[in-house]
Coordinates of C-alpha atoms in Angstrom, one line a residue:
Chain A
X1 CA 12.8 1.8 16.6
X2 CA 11.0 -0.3 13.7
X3 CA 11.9 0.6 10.8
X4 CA 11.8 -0.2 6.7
X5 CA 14.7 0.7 4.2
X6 CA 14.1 0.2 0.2
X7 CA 16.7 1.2 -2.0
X8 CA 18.0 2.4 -4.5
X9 CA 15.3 5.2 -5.2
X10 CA 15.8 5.2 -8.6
X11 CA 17.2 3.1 -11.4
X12 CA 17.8 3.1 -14.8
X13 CA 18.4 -0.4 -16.2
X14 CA 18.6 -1.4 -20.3
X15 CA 16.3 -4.2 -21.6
X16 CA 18.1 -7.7 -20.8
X17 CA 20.1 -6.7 -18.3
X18 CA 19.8 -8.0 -14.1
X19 CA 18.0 -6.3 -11.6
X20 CA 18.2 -6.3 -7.6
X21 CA 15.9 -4.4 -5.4
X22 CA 16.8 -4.7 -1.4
X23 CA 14.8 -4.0 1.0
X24 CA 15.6 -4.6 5.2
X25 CA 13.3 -3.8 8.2
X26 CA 14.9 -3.1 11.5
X27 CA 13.6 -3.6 15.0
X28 CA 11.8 -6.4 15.0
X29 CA 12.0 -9.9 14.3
X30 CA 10.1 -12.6 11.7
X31 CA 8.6 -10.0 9.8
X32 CA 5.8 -10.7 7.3
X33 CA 7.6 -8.6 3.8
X34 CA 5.9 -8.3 0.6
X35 CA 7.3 -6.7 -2.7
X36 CA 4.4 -4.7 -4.8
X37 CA 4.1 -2.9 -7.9
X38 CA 2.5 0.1 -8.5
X39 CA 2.1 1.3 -12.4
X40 CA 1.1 4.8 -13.8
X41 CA 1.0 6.0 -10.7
X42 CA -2.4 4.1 -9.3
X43 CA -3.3 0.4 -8.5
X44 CA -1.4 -1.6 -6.4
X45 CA -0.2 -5.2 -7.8
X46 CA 1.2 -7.9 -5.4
X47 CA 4.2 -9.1 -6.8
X48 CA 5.3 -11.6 -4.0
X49 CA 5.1 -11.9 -0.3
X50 CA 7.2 -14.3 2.6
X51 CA 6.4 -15.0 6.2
X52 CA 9.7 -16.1 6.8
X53 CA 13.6 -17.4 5.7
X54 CA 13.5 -18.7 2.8
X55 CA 9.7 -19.0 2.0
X56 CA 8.2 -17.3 -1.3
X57 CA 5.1 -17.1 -2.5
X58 CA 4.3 -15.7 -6.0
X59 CA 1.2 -14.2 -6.4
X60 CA 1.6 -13.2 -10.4
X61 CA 4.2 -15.4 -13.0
X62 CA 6.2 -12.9 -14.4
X63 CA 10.1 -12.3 -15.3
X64 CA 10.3 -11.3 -11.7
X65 CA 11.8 -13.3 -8.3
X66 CA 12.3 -12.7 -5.3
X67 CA 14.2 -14.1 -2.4
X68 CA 14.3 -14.1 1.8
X69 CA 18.2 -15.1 2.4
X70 CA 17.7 -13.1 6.4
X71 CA 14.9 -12.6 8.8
X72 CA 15.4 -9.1 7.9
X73 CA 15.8 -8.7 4.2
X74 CA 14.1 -9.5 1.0
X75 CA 15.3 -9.0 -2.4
X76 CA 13.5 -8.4 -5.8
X77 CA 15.4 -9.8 -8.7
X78 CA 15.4 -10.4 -12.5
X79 CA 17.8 -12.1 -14.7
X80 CA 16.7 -10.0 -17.6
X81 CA 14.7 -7.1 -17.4
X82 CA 11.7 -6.3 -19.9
X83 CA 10.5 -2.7 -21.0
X84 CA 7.1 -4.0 -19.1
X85 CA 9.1 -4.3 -16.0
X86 CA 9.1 -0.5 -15.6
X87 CA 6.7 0.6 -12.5
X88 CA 7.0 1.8 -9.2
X89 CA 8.2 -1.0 -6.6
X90 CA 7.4 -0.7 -2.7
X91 CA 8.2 -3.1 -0.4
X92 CA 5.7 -3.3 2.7
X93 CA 6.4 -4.9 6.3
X94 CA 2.9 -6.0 7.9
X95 CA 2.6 -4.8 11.5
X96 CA 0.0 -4.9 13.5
X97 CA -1.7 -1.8 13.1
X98 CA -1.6 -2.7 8.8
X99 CA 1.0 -1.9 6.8
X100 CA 4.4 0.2 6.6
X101 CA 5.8 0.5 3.4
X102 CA 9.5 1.8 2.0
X103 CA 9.9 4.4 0.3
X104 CA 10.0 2.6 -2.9
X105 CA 12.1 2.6 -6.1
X106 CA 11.3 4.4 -9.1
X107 CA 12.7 2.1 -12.0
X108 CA 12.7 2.8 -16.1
X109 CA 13.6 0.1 -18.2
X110 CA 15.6 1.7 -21.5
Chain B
X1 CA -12.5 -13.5 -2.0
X2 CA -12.5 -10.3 -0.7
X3 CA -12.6 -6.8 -3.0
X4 CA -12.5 -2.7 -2.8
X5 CA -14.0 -0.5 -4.9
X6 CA -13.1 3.4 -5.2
X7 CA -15.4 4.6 -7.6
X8 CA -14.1 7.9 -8.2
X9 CA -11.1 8.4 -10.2
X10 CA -10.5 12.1 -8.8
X11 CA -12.0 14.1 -6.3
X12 CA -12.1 17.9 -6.7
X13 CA -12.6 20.1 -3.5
X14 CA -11.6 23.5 -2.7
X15 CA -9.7 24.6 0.0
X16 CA -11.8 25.1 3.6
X17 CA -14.0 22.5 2.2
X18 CA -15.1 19.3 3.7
X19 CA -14.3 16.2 1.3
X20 CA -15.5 12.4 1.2
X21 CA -13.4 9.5 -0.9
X22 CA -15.8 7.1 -1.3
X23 CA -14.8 2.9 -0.6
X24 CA -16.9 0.2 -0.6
X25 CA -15.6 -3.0 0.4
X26 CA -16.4 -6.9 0.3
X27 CA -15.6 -9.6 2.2
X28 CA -16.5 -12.7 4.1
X29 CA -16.5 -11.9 7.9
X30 CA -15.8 -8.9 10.1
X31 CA -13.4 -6.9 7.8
X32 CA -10.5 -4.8 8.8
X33 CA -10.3 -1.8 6.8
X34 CA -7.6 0.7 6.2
X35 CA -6.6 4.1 4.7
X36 CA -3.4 5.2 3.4
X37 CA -2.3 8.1 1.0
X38 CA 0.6 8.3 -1.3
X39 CA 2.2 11.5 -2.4
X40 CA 4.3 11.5 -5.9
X41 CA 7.0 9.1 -5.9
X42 CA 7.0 7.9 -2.5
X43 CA 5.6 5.1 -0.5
X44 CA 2.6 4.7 1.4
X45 CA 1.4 6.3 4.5
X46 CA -0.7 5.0 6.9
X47 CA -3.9 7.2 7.7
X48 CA -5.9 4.8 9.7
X49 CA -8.0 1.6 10.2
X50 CA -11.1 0.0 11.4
X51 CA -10.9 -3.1 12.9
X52 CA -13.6 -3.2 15.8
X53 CA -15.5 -0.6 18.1
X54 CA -17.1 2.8 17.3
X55 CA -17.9 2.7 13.5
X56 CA -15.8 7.1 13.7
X57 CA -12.0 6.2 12.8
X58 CA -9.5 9.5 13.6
X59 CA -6.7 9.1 12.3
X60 CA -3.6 11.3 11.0
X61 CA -3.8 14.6 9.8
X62 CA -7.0 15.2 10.7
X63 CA -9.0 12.7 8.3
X64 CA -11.6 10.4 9.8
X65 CA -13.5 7.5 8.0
X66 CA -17.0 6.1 9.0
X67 CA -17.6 2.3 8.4
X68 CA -21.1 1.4 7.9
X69 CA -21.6 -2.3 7.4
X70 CA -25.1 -2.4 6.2
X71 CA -23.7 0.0 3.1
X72 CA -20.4 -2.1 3.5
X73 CA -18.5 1.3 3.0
X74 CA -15.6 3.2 4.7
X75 CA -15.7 6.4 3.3
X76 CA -13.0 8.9 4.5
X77 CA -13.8 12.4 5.4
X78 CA -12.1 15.1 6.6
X79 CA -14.2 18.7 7.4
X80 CA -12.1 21.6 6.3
X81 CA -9.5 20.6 3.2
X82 CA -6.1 21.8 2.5
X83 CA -3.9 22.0 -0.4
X84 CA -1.4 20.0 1.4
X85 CA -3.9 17.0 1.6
X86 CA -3.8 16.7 -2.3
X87 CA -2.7 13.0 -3.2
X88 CA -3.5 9.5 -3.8
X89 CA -6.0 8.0 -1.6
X90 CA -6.4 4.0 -1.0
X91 CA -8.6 2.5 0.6
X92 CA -7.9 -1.4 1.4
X93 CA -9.5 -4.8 3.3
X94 CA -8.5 -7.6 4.9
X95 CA -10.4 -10.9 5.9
X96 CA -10.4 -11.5 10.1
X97 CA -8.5 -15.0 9.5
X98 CA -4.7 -14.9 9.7
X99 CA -2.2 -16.5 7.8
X100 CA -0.3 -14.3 5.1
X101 CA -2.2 -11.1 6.2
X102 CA -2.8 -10.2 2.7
X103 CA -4.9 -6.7 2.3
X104 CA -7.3 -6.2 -0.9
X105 CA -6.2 -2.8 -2.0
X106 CA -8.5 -0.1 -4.1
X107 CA -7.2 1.6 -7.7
X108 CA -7.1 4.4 -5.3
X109 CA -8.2 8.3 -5.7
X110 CA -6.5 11.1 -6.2
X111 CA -7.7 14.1 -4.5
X112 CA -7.0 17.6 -5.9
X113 CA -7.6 20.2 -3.4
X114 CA -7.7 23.9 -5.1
X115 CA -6.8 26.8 -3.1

């Protein structure tokens, strides 16, 4: 079956320290993967999206990255995390009925 | 370049009620449009989507959304609400041309339900 994992659920991270977000779909193959952010609750902003291995694109320059080492996964990162980094982060798998998105991580920068 | 609008913030209905969420939409070509709800701290759900055929979407739970291109709107509807359908509502567009397959999404609107 096709399915999308995000994890963790939650995180606490201080101010300057690193952050990873992982997120893996399973049953399918080349996946288009996109990493949003979604603050207070409403609007959606899209952070960065790949169509494939190792291919980025960046759609707002922030203290954010994010990389596609496998078909199958993509990772959110930052080397030093700001308070203004705190949000909501969903990762979403384009299929062809729209999207399917994870779960998402609830993360609060202290 | 392609945009959404949800003008309502909030939508109050009461229970056995039927409810609209308002979206208009704008884009160049035939648009594919798309519902999805989000309940507190978790992800989006898929409700449904227009792409081509009868302007009536069904979709999950009972909603449906008519799109109406003279009005360029998709507004989703549902005829009798429940508490349970209280949430965030999104309403999002897509271009027909392919490449990153990059959706327009609304500020969305939460929907309040009262029993």
């Amino acid at each position: 079956s096709q399915t999308i994992h995000q994890w963790p659920a939650t995180l606490v991270q201080p101010v300057g320290s690193p952050l990873s977000l992982e997120c893996t779909v399973e049953g399918t193959s080349n996946p288009n993967l996109y990493w949003y952010r979604q603050a207070a609750g409403r609007g959606l902003q899209l952070l960065f999206y790949s169509v494939g291995i190792g291919q980025i694109s960046s759609e707002v320059p922030q203290n954010l990255s994010a990389s596609r080492p496998q078909d199958r996964q993509f990772i959110l990162s930052s080397k030093k995390l700001l308070l203004s980094d705190s949000g909501f982060y969903l990762c979403a798998w384009w299929q062809s009925y729209g999207y399917t998105f994870g779960s998402g991580t609830r993360l609060t920068v202290v | 370049a392609q945009s959404v609008a949800q003008p309502e913030d909030q939508v109050n209905v009461a229970e056995g009620n039927p409810l609209t969420v308002k979206c208009t939409y704008s884009v160049s070509g035939n648009p594919y449009l798309f519902w999805y709800v989000q309940y507190p701290n978790r992800g989006l759900q898929f409700l449904l989507k227009y792409i081509t055929g009868d302007n009536l979407v069904k979709g999950s739970y009972g909603f449906e959304a008519e799109f109406n291109k003279s009005q360029t709107s998709f507004h989703l509807k549902k005829p009798s609400a429940l508490v349970s359908d209280s949430a965030l509502y999104f309403c999002a567009v897509r271009g027909p041309s392919g490449g990153s397959y990059i959706p327009t999404f609304g500020r969305g609107t939460s929907l309040i339900v009262h029993p």
